[in-house]
CSV table of C-alpha atoms in Angstrom, one decimal:
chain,number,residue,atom,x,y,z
A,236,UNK,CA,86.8,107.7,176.1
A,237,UNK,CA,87.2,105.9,173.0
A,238,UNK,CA,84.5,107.6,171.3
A,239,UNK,CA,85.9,111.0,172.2
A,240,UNK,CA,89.2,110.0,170.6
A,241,UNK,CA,87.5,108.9,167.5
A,242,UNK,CA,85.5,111.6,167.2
A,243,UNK,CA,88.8,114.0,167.4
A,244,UNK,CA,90.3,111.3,165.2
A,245,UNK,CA,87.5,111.9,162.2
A,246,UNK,CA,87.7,115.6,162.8
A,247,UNK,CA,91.0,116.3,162.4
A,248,UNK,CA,91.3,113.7,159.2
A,249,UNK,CA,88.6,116.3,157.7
A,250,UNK,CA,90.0,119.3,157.9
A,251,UNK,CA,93.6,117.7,156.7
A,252,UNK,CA,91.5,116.6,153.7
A,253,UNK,CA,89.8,120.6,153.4
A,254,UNK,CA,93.2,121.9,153.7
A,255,UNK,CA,94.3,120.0,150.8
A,256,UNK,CA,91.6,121.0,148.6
A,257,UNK,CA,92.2,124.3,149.7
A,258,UNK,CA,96.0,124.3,148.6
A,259,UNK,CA,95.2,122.6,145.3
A,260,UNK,CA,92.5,125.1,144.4
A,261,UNK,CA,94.9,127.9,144.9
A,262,UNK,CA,98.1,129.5,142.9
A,263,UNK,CA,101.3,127.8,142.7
A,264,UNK,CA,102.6,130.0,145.8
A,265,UNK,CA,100.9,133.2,147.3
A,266,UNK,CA,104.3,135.5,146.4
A,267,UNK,CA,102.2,139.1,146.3
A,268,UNK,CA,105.0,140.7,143.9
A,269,UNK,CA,104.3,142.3,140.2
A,270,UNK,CA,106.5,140.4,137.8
A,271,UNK,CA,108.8,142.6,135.7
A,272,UNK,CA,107.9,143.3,132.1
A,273,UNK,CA,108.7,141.7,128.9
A,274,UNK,CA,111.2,143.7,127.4
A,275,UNK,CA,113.5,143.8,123.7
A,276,UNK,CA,110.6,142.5,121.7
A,277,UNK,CA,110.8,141.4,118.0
A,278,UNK,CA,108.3,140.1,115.8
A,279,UNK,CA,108.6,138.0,113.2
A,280,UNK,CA,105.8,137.6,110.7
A,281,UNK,CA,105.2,133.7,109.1
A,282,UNK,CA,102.4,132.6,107.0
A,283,UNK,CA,99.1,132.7,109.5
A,284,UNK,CA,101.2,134.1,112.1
A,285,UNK,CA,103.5,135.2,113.4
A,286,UNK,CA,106.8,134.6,116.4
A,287,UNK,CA,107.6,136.9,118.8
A,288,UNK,CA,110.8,137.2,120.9
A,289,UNK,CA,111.5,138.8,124.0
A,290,UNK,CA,113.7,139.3,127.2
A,291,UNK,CA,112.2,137.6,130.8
A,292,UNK,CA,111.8,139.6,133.3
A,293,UNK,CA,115.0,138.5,135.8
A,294,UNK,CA,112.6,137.3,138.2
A,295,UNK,CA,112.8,133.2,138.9
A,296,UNK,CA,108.8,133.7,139.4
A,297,UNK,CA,108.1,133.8,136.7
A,298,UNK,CA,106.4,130.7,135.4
A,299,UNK,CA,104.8,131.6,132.1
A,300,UNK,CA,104.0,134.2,129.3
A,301,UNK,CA,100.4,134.8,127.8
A,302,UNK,CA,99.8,136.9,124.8
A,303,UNK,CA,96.3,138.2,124.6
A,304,UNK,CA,94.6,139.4,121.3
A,305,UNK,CA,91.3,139.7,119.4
A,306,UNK,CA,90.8,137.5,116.2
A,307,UNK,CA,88.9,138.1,112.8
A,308,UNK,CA,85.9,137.1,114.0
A,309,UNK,CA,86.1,139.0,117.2
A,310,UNK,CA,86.6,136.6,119.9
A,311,UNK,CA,89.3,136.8,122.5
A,312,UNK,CA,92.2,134.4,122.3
A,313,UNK,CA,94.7,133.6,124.7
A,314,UNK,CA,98.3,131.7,123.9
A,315,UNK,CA,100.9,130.7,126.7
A,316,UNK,CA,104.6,129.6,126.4
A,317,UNK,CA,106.7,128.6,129.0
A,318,UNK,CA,109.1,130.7,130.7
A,319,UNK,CA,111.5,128.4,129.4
A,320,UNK,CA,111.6,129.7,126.5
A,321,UNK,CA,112.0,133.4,125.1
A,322,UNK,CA,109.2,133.4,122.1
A,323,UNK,CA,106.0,132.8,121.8
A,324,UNK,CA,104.0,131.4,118.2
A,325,UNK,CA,101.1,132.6,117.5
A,326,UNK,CA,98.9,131.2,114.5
A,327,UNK,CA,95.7,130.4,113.1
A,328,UNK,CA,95.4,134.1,111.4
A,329,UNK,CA,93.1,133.4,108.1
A,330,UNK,CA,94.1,137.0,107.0
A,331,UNK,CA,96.9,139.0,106.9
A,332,UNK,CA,95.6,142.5,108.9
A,333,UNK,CA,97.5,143.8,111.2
A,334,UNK,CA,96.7,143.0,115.2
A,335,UNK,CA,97.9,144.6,118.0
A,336,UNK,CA,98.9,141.2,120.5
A,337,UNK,CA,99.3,142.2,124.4
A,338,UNK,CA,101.9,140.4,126.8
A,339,UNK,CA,102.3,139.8,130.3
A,340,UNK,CA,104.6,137.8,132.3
A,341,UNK,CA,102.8,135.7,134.9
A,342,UNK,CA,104.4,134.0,138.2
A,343,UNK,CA,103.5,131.1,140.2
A,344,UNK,CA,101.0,133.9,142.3
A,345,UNK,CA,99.0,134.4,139.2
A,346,UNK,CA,100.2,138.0,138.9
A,347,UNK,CA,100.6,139.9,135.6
A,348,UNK,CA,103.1,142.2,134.6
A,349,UNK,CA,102.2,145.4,133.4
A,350,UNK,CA,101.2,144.8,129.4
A,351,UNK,CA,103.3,145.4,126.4
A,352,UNK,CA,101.7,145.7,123.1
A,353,UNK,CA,103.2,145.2,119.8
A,354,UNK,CA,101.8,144.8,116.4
A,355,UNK,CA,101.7,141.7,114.5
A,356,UNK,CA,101.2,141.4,110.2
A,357,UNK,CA,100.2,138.0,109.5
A,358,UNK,CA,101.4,136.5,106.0
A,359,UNK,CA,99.1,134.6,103.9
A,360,UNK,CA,97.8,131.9,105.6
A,361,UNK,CA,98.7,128.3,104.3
A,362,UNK,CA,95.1,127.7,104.0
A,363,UNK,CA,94.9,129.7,100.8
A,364,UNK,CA,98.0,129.0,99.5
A,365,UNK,CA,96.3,125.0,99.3
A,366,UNK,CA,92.8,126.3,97.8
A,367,UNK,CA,95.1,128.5,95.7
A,368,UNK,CA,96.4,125.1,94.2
A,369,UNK,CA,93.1,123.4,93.7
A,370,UNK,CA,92.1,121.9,90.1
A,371,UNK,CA,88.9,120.0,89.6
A,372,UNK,CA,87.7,118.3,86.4
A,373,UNK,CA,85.2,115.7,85.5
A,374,UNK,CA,85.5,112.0,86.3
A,375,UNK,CA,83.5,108.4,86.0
A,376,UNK,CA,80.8,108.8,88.5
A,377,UNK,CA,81.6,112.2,90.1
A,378,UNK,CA,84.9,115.1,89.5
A,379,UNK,CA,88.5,114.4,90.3
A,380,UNK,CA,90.1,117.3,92.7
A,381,UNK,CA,94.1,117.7,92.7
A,382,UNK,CA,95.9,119.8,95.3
A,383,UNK,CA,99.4,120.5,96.9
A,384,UNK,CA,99.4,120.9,101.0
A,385,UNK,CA,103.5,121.7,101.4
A,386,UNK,CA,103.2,122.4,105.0
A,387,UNK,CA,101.4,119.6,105.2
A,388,UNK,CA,98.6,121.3,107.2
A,389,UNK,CA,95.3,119.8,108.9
A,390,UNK,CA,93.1,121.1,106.6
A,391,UNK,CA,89.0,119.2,105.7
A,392,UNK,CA,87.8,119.3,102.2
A,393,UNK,CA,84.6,120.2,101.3
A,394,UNK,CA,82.2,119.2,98.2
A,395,UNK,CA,78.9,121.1,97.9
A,396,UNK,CA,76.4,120.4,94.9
A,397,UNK,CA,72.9,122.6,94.5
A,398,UNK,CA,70.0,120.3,95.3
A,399,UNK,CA,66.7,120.7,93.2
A,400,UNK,CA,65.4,123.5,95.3
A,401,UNK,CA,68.6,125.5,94.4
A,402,UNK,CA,70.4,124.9,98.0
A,403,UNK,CA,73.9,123.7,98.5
A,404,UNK,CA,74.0,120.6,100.4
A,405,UNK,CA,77.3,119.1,101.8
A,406,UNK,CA,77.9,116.2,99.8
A,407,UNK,CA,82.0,114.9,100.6
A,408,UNK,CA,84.0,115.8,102.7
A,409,UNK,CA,87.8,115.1,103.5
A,410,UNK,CA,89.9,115.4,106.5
A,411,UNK,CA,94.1,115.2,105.1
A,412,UNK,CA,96.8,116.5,105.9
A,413,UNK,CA,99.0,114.9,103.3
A,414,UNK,CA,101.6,117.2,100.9
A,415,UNK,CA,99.7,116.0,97.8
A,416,UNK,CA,95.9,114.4,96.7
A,417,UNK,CA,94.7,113.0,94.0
A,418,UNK,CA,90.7,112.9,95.5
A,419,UNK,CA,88.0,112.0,93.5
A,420,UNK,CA,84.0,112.6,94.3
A,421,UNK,CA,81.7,109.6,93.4
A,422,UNK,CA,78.5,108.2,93.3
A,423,UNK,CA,76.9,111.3,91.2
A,424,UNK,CA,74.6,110.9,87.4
A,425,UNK,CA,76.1,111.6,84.5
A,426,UNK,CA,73.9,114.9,84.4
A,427,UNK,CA,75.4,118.8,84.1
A,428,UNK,CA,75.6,119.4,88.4
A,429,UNK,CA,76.9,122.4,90.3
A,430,UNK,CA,79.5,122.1,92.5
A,431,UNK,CA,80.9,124.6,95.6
A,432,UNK,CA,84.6,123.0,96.5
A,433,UNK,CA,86.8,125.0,100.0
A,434,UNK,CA,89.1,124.3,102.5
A,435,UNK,CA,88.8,124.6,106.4
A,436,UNK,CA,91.8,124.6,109.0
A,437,UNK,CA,91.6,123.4,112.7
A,438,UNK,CA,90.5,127.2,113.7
A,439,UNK,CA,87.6,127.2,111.3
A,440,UNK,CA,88.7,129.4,109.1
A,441,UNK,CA,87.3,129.2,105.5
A,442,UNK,CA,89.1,129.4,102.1
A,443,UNK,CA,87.3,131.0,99.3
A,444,UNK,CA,84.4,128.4,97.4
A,445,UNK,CA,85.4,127.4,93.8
A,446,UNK,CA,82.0,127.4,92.3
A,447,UNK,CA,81.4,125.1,88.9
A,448,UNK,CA,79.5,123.4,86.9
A,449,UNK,CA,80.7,119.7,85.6
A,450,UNK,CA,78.9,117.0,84.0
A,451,UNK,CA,80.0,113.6,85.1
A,452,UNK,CA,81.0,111.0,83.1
A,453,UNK,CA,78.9,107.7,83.0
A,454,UNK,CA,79.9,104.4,84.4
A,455,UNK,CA,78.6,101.3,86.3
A,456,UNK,CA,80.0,99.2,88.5
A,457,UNK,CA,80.8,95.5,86.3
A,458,UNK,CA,79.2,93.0,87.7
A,459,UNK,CA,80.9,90.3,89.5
A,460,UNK,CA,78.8,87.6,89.3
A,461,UNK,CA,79.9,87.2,85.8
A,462,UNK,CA,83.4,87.1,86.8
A,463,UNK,CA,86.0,84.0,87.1
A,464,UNK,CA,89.6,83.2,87.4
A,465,UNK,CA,91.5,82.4,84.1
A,466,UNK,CA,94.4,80.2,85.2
A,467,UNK,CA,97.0,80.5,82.4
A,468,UNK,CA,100.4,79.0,82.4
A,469,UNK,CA,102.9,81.1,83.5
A,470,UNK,CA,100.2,83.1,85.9
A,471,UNK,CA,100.9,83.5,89.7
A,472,UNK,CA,98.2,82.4,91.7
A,473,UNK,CA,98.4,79.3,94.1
A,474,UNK,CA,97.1,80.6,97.7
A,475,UNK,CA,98.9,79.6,100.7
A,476,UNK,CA,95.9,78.5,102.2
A,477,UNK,CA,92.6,77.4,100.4
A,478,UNK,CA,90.6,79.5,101.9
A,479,UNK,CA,92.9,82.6,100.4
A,480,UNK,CA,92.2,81.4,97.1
A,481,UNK,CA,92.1,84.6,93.7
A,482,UNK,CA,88.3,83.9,93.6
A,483,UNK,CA,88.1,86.0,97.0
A,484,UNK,CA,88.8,88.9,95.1
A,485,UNK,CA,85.5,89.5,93.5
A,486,UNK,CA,83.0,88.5,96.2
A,487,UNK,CA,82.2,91.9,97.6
A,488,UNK,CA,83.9,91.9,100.6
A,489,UNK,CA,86.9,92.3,102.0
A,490,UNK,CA,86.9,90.2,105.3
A,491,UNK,CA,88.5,87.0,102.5
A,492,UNK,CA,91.4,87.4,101.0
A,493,UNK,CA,93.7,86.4,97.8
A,494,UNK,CA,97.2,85.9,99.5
A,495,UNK,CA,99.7,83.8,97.1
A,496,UNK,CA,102.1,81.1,98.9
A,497,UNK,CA,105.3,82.6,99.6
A,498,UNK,CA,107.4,79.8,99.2
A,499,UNK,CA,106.2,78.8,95.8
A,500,UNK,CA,109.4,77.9,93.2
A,501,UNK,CA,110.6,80.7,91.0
A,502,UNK,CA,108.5,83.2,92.8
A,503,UNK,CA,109.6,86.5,91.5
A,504,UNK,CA,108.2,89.8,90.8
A,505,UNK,CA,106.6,90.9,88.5
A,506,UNK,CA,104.1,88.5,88.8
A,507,UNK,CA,100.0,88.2,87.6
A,508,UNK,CA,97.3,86.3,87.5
A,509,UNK,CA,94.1,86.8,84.5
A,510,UNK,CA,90.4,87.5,85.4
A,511,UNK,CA,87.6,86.8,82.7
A,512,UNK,CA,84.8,89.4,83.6
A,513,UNK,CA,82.5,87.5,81.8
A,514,UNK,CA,81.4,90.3,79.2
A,515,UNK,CA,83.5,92.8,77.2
A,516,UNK,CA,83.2,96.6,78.7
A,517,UNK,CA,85.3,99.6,78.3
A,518,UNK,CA,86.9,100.5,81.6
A,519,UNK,CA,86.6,103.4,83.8
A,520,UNK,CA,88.4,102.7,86.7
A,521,UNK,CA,89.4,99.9,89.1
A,522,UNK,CA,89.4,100.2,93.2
A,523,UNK,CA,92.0,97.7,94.9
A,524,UNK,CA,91.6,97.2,98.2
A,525,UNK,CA,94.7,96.0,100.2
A,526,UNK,CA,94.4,94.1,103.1
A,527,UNK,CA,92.6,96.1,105.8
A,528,UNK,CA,91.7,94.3,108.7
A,529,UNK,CA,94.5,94.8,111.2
A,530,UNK,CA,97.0,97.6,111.1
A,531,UNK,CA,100.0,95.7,110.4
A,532,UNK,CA,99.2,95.0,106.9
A,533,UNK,CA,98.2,98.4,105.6
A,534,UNK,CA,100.6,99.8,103.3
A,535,UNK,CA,103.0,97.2,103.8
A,536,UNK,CA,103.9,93.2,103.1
A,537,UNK,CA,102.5,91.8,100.1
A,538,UNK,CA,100.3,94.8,99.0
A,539,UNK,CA,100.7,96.3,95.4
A,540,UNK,CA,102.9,99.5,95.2
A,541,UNK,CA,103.1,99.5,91.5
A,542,UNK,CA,101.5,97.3,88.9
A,543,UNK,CA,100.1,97.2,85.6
A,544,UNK,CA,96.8,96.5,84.2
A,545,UNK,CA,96.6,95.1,81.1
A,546,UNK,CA,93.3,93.7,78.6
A,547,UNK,CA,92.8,91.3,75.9
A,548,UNK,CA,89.2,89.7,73.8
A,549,UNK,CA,91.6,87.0,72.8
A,550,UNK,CA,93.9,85.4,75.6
A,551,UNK,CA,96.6,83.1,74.1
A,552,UNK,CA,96.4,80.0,75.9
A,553,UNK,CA,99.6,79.5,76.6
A,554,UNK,CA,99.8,82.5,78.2
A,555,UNK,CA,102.5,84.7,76.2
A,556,UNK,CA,101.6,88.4,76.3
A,557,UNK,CA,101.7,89.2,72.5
A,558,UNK,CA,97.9,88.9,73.1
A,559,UNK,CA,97.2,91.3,75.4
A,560,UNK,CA,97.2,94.9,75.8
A,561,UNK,CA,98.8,97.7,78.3
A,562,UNK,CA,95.8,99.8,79.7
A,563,UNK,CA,98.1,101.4,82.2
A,564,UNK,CA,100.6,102.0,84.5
A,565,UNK,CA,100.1,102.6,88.2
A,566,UNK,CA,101.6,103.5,91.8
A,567,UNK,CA,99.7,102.9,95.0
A,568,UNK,CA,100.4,106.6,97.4
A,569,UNK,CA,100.4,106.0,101.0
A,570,UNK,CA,98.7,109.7,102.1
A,571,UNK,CA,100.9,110.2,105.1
A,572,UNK,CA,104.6,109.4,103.2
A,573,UNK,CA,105.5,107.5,106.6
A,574,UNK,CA,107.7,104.8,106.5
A,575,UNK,CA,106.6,100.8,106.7
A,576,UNK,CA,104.2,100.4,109.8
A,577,UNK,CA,103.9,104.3,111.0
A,578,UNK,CA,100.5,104.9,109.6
A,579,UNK,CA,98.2,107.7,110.2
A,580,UNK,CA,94.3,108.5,110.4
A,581,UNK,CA,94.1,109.4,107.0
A,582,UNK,CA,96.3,106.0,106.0
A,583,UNK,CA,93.7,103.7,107.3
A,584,UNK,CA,90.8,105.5,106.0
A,585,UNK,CA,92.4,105.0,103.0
A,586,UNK,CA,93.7,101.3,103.0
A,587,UNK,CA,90.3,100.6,104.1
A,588,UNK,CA,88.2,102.4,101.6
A,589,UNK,CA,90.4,101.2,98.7
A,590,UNK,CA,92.4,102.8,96.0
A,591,UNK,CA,90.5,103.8,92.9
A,592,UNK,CA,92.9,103.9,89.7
A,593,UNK,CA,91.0,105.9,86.3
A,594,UNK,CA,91.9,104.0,82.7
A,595,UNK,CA,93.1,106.3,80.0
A,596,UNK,CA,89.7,107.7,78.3
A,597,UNK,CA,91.2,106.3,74.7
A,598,UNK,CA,91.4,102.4,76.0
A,599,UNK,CA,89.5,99.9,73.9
A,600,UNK,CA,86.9,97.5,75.5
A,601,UNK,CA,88.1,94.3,76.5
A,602,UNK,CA,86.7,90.9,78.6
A,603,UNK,CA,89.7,90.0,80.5
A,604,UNK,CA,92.4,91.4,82.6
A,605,UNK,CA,95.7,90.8,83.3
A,606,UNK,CA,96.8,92.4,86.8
A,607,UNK,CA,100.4,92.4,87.4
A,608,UNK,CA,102.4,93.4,90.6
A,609,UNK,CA,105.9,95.1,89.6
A,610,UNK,CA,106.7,96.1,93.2
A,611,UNK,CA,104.8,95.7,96.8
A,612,UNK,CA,104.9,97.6,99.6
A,613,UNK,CA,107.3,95.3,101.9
A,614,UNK,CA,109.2,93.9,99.3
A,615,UNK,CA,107.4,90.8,99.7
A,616,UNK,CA,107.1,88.0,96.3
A,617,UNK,CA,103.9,86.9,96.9
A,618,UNK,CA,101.1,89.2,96.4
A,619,UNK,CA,98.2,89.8,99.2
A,620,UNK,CA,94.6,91.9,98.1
A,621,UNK,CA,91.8,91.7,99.7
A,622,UNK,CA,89.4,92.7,96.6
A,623,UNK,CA,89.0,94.2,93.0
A,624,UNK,CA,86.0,96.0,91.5
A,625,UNK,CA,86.1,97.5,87.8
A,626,UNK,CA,83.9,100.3,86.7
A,627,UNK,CA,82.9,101.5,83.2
A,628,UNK,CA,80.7,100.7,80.5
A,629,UNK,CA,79.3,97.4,79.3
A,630,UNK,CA,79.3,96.4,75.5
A,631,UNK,CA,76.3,95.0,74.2
């Protein structure tokens, strides 16, 4: 007896679990009515798109809209909006043709309305208003792009040189979504090299290619072994630990740190501290890397916002700055714009990469550096990096 009632028992627990998968599989309810059609329709056309308004159908069915429609490249795409709201958005148009867009209202049976068709003219897409923007020019080691994103769009940029064999090969390529970049392309010989520079949005759609030739300019990266600290008088510069000391900022890596104590007397910005690079060289650029390794110091605390770089062959020793020369000015950009501690992708690819600043083509060549901090990120006195490298050209 009790293996008949166990045996009912395991029977009737599978087919409560069948008819579950049953009702799960299925629509939402099994109501057999055609929805009403979308009615009063008006089209409004944006830049890649374009929004289009309409009356519900009065039927409380009704659980969603889906506009139907055929893109440039010929493939069928589908968008849905909720029936809580009376429009539907409609993007990712590289071209401004016009398109005829089919609706339907659709209830919780999975029935469609009859269609309603309306025509759609795209504006020009945002994508080419950014490659519209683009300027490229020559740089130390590589070119130097510049160009505005207002809309502040998802958009990867793309750097193509011609190999020997006369074939573009993908070189660079960066993923931003920030309103403005300053990007520059390194790592290439100081030879004449084509380049092929476009734009693609999350829908793969293509900009035109900006095809040139450039010749970059030559540099080398200064060699560190040669460098040392300089401690002058009235220079900034006591860590708060030892182990955070200003030598950590030339020895290639950026796991050790230079952090300044925070509690020193009479800390105040601006403060500096003075490198001696161990050989005179005209300077091409300088990369500063903030520190990197955990999110809540990117872009914040104790790293540089502004500061000034400065050079001298001749240091005074008692450290006045009638010796020493301005090279220039500078501003650290967070990509994103977010405030303090809201970072994004492109923000920590950036903190962690490092900042690369170019010198003036005029400056003279010098042997030693002044670096000075005129503003940080968090307001904070005492200065944090995490490393310094200087390009250009050796003298002698």
């Amino acid at each position: 007896m009790k293996k008949k009632q166990l045996t009912f028992m395991i029977a009737g627990f599978l087919l409560i679990v069948a008819g579950c998968k049953d009702t799960a599989m299925g629509p939402l309810a099994t109501n057999g009515d055609i929805p009403g059609v979308i009615s009063n329709l008006q089209v409004t056309n944006v830049a890649g798109g374009a929004k289009i308004t309409y009356t519900l159908p009065d039927d409380e069915d009704v659980l969603y809209v889906v506009a139907e429609f055929i893109s440039a490249s010929g493939a069928a795409r589908t968008v849905k909006a909720s029936a809580y709201t009376n429009y539907i958005i409609l993007d990712g148009f590289a071209d401004t043709q016009p398109r005829e867009v089919t609706l339907y209202a659709v209830n919780r049976s999975e029935s469609r309305s009859k269609p309603v068709a309306v025509n759609i003219n795209p504006l020009k897409a945002n994508l080419h208003v950014v490659y519209e923007s683009l300027k490229v020019r020559e740089t130390f080691g590589g070119i130097n792009a510049l160009f505005t994103n207002d809309e502040s769009g998802e958009y990867v940029f793309y750097t193509l040189i011609k190999d020997e064999d006369g074939g573009w090969v993908s070189y660079d390529r960066l993923y931003t979504n920030a309103k403005e970049r300053d990007y520059s392309v390194r790592g290439l010989e100081s030879e004449p090299t084509d380049f092929a520079f476009f734009f693609t949005d999350k829908w793969k759609n293509s900009s035109d290619t900006l095809f040139t030739t450039m010749t970059p300019l030559f540099e080398v990266a200064l060699d560190k072994s040669k460098w040392k600290h300089l401690p002058l008088p009235n220079d900034t510069y006591v860590p708060e630990f030892a182990d955070w000391r200003v030598e950590n900022l030339w020895d290639g890596t950026t796991g050790l740190i230079f952090y300044v104590k925070p509690n020193l007397e009479d800390l105040a910005l601006p403060n500096w501290f003075t490198i001696d690079l161990g050989q005179e060289a005209k300077f091409s650029r300088i990369r500063v890397n903030q520190l990197s390794h955990n999110d809540a110091w990117m872009f914040q605390g104790g790293a540089p916002k502004e500061f000034e770089v400065y050079g001298s062959n001749a240091p005074a020793a008692d450290g006045s700055w009638d010796s020493w020369t301005l090279l220039s000015e500078y501003e650290s950009v967070k990509p994103s714009g977010r405030p303090l501690g809201d970072l994004s992708n492109e923000d920590r690819a950036v903190a962690i990469a490092g900042e690369d600043f170019t010198f003036p083509l005029e400056v003279d060549s010098y042997r030693y550096i002044r670096f000075k901090t005129k503003r940080t990120y968090g307001g904070n006195l005492n200065v944090m990096i995490a490393e310094l490298t200087l390009w250009g050209q050796p003298v002698n």
